[in-house]
PDB file of C-alpha atoms in Angstrom:
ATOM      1  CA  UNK A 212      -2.954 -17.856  19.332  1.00  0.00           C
ATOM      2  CA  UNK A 213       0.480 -16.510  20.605  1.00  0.00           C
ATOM      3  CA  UNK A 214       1.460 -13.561  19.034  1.00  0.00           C
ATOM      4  CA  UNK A 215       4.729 -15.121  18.044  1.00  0.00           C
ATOM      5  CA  UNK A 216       2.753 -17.672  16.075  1.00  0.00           C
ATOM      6  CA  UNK A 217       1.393 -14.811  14.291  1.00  0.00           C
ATOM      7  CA  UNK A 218       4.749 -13.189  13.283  1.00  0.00           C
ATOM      8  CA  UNK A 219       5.858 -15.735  12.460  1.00  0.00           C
ATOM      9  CA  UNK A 220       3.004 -16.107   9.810  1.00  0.00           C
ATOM     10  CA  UNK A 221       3.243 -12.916   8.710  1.00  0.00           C
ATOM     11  CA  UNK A 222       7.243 -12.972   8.252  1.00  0.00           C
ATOM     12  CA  UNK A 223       6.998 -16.262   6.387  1.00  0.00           C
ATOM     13  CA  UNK A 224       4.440 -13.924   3.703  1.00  0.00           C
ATOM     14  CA  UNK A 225       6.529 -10.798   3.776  1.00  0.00           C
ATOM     15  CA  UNK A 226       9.654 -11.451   4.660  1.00  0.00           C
ATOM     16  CA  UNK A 227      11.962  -9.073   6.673  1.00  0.00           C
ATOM     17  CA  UNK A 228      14.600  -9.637   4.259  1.00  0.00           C
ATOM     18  CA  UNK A 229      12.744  -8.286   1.268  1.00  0.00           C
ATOM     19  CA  UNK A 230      12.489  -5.081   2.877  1.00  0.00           C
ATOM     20  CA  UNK A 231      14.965  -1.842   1.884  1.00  0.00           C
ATOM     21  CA  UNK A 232      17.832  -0.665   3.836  1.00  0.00           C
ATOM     22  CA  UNK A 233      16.863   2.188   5.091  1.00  0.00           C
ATOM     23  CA  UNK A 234      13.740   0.606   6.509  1.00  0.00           C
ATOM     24  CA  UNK A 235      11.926  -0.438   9.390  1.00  0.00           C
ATOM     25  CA  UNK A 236       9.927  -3.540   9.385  1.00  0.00           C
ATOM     26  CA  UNK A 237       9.143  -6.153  11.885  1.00  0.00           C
ATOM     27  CA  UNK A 238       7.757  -6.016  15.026  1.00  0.00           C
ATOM     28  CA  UNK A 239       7.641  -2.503  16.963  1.00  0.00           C
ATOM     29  CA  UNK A 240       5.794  -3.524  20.694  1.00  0.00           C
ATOM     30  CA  UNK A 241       4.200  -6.180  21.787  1.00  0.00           C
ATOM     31  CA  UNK A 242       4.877  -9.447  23.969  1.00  0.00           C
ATOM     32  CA  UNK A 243       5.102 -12.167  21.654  1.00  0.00           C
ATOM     33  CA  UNK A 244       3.649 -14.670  24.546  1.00  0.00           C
ATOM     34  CA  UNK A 245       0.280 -12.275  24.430  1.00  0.00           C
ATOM     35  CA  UNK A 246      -2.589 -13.889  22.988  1.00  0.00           C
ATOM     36  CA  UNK A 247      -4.036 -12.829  19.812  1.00  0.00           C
ATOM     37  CA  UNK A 248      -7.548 -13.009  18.756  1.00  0.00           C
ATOM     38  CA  UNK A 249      -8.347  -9.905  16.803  1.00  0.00           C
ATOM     39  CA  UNK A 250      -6.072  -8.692  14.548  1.00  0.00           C
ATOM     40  CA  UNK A 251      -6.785  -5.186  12.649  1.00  0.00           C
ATOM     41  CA  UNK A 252      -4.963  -4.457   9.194  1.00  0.00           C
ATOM     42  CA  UNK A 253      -4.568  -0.657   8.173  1.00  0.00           C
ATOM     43  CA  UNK A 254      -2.227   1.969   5.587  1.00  0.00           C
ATOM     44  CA  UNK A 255      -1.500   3.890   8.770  1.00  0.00           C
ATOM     45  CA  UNK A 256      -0.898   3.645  12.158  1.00  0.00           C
ATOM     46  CA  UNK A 257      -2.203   7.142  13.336  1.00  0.00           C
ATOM     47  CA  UNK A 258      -4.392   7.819  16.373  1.00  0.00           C
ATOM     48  CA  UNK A 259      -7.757   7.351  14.623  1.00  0.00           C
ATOM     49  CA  UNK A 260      -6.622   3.296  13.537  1.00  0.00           C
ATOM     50  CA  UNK A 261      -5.606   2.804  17.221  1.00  0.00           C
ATOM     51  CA  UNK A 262      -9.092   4.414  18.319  1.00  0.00           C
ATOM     52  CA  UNK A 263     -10.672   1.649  15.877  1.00  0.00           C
ATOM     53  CA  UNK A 264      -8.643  -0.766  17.047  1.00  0.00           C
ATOM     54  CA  UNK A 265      -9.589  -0.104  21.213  1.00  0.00           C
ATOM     55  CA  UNK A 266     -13.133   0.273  20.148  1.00  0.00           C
ATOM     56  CA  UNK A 267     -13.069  -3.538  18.147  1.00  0.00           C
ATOM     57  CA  UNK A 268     -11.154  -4.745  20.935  1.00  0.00           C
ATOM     58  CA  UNK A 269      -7.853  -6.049  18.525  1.00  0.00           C
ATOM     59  CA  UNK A 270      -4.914  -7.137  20.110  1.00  0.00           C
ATOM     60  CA  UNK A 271      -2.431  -6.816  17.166  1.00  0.00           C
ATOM     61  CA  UNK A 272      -2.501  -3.966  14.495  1.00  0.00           C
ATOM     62  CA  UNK A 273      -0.788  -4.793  11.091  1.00  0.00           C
ATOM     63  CA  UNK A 274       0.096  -1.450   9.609  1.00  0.00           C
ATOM     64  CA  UNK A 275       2.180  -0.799   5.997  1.00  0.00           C
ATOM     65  CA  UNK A 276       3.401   2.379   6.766  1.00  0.00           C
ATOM     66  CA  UNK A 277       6.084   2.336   9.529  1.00  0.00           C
ATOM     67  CA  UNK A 278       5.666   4.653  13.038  1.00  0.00           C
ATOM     68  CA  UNK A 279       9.150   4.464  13.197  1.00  0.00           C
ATOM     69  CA  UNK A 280      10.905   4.712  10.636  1.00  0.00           C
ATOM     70  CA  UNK A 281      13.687   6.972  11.195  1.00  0.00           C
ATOM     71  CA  UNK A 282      15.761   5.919  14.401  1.00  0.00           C
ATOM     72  CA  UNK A 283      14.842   7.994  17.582  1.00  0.00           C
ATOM     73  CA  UNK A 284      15.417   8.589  21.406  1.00  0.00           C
ATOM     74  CA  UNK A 285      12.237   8.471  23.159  1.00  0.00           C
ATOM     75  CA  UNK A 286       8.937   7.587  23.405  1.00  0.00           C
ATOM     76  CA  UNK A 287       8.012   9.867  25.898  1.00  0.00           C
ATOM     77  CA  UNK A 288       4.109  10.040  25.834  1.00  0.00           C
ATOM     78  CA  UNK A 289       4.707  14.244  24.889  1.00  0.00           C
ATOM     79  CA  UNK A 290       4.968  13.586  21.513  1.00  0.00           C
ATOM     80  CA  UNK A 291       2.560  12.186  18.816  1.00  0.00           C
ATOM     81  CA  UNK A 292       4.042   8.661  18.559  1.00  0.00           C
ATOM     82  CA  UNK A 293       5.127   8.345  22.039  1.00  0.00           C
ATOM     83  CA  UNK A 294       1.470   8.638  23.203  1.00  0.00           C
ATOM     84  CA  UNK A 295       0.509   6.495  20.620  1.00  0.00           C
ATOM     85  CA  UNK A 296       3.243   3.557  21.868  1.00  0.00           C
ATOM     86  CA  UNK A 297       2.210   4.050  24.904  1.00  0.00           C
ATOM     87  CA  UNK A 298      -1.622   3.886  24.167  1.00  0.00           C
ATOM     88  CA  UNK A 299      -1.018   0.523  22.533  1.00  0.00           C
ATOM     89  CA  UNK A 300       1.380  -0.610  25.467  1.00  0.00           C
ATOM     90  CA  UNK A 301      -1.424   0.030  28.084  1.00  0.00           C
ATOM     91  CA  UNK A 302      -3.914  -1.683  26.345  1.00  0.00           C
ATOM     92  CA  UNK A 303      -2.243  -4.375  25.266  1.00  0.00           C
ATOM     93  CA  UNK A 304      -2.358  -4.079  21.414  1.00  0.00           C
ATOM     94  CA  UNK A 305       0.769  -5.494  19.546  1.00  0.00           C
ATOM     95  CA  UNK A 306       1.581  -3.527  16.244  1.00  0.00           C
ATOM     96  CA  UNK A 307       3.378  -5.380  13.245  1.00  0.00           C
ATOM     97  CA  UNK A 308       4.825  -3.628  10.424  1.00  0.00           C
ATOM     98  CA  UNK A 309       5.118  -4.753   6.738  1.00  0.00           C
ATOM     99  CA  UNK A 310       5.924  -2.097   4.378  1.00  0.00           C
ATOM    100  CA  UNK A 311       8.553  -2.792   1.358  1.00  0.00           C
ATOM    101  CA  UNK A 312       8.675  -6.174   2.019  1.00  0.00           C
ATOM    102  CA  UNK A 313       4.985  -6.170   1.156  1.00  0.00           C
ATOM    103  CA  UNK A 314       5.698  -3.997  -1.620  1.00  0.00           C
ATOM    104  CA  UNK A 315       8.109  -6.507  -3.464  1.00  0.00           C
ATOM    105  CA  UNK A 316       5.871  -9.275  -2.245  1.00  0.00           C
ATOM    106  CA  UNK A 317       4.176 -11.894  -4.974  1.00  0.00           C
ATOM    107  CA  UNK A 318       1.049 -10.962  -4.431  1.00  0.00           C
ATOM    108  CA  UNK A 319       2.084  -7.990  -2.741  1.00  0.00           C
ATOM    109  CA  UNK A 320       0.802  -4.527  -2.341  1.00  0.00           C
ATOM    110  CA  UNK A 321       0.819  -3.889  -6.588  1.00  0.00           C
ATOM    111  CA  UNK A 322      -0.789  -6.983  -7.343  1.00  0.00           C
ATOM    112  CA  UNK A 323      -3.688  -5.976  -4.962  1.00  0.00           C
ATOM    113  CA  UNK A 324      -3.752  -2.280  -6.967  1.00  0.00           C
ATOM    114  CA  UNK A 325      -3.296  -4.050 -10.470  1.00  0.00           C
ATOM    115  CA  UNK A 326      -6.214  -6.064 -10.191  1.00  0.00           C
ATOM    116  CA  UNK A 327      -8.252  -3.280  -7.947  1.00  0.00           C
ATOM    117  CA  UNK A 328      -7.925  -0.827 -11.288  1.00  0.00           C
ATOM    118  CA  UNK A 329      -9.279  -3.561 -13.770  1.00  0.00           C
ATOM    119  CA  UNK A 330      -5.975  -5.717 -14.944  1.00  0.00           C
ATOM    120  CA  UNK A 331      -6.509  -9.192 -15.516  1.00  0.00           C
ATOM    121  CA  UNK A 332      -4.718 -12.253 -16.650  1.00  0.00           C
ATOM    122  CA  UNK A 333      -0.628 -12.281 -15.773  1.00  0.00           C
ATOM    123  CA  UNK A 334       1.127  -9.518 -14.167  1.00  0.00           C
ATOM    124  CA  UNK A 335       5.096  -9.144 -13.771  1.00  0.00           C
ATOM    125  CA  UNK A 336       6.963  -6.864 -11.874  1.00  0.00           C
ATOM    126  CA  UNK A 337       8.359  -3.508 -13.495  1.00  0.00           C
ATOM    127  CA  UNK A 338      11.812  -3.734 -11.562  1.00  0.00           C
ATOM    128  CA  UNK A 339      12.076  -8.066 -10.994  1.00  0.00           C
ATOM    129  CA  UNK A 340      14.002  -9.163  -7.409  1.00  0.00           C
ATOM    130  CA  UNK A 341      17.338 -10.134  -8.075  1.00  0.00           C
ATOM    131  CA  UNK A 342      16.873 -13.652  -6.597  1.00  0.00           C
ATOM    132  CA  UNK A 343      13.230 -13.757  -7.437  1.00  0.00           C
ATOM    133  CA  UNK A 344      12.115 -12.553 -11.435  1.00  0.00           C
ATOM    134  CA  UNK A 345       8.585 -13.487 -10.011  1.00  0.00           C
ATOM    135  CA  UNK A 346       8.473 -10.854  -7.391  1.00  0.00           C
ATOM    136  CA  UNK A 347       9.995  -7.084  -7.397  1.00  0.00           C
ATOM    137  CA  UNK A 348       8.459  -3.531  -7.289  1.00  0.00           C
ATOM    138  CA  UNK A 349       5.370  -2.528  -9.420  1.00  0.00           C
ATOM    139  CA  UNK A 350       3.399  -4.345 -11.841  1.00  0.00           C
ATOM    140  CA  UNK A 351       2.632  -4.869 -15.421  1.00  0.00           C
ATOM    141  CA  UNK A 352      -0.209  -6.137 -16.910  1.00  0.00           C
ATOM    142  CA  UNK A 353      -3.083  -6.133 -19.229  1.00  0.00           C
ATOM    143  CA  UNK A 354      -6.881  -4.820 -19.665  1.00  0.00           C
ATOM    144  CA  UNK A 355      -9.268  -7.040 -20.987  1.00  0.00           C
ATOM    145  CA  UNK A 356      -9.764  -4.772 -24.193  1.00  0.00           C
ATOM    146  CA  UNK A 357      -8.622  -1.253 -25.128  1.00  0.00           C
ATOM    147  CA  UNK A 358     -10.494   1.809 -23.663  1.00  0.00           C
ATOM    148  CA  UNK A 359      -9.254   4.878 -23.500  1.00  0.00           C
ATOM    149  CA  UNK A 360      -7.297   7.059 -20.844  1.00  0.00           C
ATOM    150  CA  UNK A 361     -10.231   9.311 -19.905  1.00  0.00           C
ATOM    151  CA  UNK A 362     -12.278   5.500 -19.173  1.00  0.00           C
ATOM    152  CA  UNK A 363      -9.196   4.084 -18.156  1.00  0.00           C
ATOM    153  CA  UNK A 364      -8.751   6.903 -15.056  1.00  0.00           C
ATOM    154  CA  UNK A 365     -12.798   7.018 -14.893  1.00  0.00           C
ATOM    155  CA  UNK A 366     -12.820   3.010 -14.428  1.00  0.00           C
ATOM    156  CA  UNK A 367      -9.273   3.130 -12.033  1.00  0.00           C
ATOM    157  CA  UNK A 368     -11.289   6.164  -9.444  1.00  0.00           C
ATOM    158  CA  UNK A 369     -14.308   3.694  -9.372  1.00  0.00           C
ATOM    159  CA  UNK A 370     -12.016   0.374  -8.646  1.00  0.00           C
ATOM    160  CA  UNK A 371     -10.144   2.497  -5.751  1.00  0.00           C
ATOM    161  CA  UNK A 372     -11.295   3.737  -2.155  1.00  0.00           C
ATOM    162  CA  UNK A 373     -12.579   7.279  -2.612  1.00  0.00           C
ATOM    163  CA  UNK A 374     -10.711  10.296  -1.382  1.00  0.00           C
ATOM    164  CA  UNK A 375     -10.064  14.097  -1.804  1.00  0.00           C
ATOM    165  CA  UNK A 376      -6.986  14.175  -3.877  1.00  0.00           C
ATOM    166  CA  UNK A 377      -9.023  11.452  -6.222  1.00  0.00           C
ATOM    167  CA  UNK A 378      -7.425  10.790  -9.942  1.00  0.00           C
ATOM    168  CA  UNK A 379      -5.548  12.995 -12.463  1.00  0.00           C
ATOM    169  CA  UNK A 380      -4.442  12.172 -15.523  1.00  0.00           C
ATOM    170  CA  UNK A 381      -1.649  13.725 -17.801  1.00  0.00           C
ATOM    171  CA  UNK A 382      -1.761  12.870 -21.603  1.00  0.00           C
ATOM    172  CA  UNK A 383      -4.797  12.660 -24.719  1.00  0.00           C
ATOM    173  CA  UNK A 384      -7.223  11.893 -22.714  1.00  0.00           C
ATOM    174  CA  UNK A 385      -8.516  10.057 -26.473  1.00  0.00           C
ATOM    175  CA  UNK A 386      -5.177   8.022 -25.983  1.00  0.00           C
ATOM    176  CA  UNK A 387      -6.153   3.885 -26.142  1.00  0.00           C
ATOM    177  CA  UNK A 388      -4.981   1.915 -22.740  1.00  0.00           C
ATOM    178  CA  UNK A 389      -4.768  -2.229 -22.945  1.00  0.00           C
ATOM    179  CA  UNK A 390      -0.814  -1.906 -21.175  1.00  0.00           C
ATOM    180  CA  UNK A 391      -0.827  -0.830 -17.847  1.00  0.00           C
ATOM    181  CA  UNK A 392       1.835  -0.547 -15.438  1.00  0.00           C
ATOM    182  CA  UNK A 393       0.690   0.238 -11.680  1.00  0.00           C
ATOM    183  CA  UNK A 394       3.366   1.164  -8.613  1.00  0.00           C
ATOM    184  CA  UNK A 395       1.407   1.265  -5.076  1.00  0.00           C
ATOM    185  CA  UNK A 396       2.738   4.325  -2.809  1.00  0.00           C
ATOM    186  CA  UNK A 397       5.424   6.895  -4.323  1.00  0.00           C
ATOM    187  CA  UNK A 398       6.244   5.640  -7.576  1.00  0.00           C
ATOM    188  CA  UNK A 399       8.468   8.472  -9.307  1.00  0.00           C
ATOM    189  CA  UNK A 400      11.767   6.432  -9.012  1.00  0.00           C
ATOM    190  CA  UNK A 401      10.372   4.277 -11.755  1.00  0.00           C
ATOM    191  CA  UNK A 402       9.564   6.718 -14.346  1.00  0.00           C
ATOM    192  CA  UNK A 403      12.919   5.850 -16.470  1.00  0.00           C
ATOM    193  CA  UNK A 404      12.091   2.535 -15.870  1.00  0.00           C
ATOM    194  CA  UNK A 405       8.212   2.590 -17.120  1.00  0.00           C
ATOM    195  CA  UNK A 406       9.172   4.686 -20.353  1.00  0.00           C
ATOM    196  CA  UNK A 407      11.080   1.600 -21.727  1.00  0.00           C
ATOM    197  CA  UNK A 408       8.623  -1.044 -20.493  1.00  0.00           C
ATOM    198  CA  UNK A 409       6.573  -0.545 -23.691  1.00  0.00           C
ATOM    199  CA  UNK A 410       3.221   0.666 -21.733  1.00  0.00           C
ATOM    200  CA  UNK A 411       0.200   2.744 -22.420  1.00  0.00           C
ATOM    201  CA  UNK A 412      -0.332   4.133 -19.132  1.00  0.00           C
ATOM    202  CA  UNK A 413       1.449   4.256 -15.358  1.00  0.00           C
ATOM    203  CA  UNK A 414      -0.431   4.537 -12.608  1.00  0.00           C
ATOM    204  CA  UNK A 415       1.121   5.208  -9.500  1.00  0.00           C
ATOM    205  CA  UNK A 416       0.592   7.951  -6.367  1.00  0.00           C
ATOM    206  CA  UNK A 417       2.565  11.247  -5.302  1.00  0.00           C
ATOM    207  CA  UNK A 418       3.996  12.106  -8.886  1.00  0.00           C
ATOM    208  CA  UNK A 419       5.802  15.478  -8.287  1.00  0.00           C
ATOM    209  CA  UNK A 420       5.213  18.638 -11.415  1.00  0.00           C
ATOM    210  CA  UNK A 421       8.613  18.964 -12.879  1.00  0.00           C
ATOM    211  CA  UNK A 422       9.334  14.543 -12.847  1.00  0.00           C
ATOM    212  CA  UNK A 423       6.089  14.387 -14.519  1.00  0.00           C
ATOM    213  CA  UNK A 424       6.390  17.426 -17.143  1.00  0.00           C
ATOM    214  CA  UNK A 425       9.946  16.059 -18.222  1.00  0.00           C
ATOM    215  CA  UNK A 426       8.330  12.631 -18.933  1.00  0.00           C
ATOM    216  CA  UNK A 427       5.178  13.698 -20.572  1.00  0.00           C
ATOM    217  CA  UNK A 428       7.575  15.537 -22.938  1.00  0.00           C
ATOM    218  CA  UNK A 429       9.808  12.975 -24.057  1.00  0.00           C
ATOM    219  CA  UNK A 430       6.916  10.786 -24.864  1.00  0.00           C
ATOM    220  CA  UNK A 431       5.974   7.702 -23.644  1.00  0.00           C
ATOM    221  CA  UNK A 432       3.396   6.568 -21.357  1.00  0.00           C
ATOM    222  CA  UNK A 433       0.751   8.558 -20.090  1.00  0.00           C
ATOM    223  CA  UNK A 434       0.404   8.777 -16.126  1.00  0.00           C
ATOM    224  CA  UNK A 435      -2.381   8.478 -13.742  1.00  0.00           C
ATOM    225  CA  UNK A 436      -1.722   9.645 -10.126  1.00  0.00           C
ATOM    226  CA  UNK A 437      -3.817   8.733  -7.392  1.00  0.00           C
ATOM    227  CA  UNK A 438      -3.981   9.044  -3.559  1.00  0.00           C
ATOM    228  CA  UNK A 439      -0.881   7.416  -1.710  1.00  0.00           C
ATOM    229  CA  UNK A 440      -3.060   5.823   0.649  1.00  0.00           C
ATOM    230  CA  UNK A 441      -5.607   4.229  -1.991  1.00  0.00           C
ATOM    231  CA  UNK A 442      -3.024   2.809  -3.747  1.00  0.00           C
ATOM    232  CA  UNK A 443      -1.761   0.718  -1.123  1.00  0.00           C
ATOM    233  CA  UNK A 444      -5.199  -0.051   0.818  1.00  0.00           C
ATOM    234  CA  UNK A 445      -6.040  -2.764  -1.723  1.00  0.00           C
ATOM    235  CA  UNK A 446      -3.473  -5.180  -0.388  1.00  0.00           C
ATOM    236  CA  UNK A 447      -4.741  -4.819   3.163  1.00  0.00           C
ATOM    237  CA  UNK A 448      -7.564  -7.068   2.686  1.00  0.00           C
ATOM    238  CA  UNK A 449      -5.330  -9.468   0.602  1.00  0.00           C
ATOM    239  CA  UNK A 450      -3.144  -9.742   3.210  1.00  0.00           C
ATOM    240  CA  UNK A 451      -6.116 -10.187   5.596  1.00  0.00           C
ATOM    241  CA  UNK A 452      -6.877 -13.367   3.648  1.00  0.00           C
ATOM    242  CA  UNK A 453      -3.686 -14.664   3.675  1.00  0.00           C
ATOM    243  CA  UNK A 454      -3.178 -14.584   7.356  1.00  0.00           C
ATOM    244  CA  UNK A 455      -6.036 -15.854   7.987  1.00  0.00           C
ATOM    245  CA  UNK A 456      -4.972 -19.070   5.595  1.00  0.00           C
ATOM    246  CA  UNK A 457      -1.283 -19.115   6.547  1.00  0.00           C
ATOM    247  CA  UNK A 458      -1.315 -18.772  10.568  1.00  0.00           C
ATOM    248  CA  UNK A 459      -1.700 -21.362  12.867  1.00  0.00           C
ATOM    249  CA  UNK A 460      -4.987 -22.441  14.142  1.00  0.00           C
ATOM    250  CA  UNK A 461      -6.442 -20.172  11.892  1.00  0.00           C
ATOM    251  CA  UNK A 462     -10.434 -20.854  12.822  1.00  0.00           C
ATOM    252  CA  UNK A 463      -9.097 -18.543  16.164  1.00  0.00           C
ATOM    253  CA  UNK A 464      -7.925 -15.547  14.232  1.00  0.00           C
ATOM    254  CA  UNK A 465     -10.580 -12.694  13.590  1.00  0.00           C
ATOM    255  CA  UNK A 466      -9.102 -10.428  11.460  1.00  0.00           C
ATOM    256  CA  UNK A 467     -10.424  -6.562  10.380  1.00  0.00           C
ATOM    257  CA  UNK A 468      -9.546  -4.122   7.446  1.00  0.00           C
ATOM    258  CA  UNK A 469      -9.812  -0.671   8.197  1.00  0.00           C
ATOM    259  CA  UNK A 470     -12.078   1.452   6.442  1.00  0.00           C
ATOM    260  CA  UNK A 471     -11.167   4.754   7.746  1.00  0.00           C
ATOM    261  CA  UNK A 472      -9.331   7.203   5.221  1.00  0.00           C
ATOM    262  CA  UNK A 473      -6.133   7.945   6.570  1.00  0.00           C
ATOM    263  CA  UNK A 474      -4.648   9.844   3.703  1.00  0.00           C
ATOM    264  CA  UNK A 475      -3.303  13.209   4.575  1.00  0.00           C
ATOM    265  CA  UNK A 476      -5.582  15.188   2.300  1.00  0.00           C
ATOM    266  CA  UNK A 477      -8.864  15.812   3.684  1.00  0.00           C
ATOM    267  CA  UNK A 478     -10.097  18.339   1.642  1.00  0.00           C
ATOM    268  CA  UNK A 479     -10.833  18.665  -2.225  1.00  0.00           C
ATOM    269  CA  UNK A 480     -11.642  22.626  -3.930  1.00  0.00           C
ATOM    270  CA  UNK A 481     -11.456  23.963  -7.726  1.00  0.00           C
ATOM    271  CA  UNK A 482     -11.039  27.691  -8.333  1.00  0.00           C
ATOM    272  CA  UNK A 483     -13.575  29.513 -10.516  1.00  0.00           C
ATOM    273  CA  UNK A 484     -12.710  28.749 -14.504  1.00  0.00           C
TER     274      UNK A 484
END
């Protein structure tokens, strides 16, 4: 397959117009004429992905996160992502990027962490699309009974990919779940937004102290935060699936999620009680 056959693919699942303003989906190198039999899927497109990817021998890398996201200069192979372009470049690996487009996306990257942390049945978005009620940001949904917060972050931890900044919870840990509302990546901006949703719990990644004091004190929801990166790995292998349905001449598309932890917390300690 061309590798314009599989953008193309890949744009008609995540739209480019979904995405934010400020950012930077698409394409970033790679020949669209190039042929494309191995296609890797990852959070993160850092050094140790691209490593996987040489080793595996893919010739297109799907990323969420963005290299570039902020507009630059150079890639001059003196700096982290200019070696990394140019790595890719050499060895003739495309990279694709699909970040809030994927994140607004029906199933998108919250569907993937709704169902990853035990929600079943019909979910809805927290914040609907404008043209599209279906699709938006987030997800709401429900657990098959009532359990309580400390299960409820116990059974989450054991649905997600394992890492050093694991779970924490903020509210009676007694407290009984059945509403959930999940947000994969930073989902602060929604706080507001998840107070008046009528749920028992958020979980979302990268909540901040003083965001997450003021809400726990007006009420409301409790919160679960998680690892950035294991929120949004679910959808990877969802969107692996997909590709593999959606894209031309499918039988000829080998495609790989990446299991490596790319989270930038590597290390877990608690001080002496």
């Amino acid at each position: 397959m061309r590798l314009s056959h599989v953008i193309a693919a890949l744009e008609e699942l995540y739209p480019p117009s979904w995405a934010e303003s400020w950012d930077a989906v698409g394409l970033v190198c790679g020949d669209p004429a190039q042929e494309v039999g191995r296609v890797l899927l990852a959070v993160d497109p850092v050094a140790a992905v691209v490593d996987e990817a040489l080793e595996w021998g893919a010739d297109l890398v799907v990323a969420h996160h963005p290299l570039l996201l902020r507009g630059v200069h150079s890639v001059a192979a003196t700096a982290p992502k200019g070696r990394l372009i140019h790595r890719m470049i050499v060895n003739g690996v495309a990279l694709h990027t699909a970040h809030t487009n994927a994140d607004v996306a029906v199933p998108g990257v919250s569907d993937a962490l709704a169902r990853a942390v035990g929600l079943t049945g019909e979910l809805r978005p927290i914040v609907p699309a404008a043209d599209d009620p279906r699709r938006g940001l987030g997800r709401v949904g429900e657990l098959d009974e009532p359990v309580t917060l400390r299960e409820f972050t116990r059974r989450a931890a054991a649905g997600l990919p394992s890492t050093a900044w694991g779970l924490r919870a903020a509210g009676d840990p007694d407290r009984a779940v059945r509403t959930v509302a999940v947000c994969g990546g930073a989902g602060d901006s929604l706080l507001d937004t998840v107070r008046a949703a009528g749920v028992d719990v958020y979980l979302t990644a990268d909540l901040r102290h003083h965001p997450a004091s003021e809400f726990a004190e007006h009420g409301g929801p409790a919160l679960v935060d998680a690892a950035h990166w294991a929120t949004e790995w679910p959808w990877l292998a969802d969107a692996a699936r997909r590709l593999a349905a959606a894209a031309p001449e499918a039988g000829k598309l080998e495609t790989r999620v990446s299991t490596l932890v790319t989270d930038a917390w590597s290390l877990h300690a608690e001080g002496e009680q």
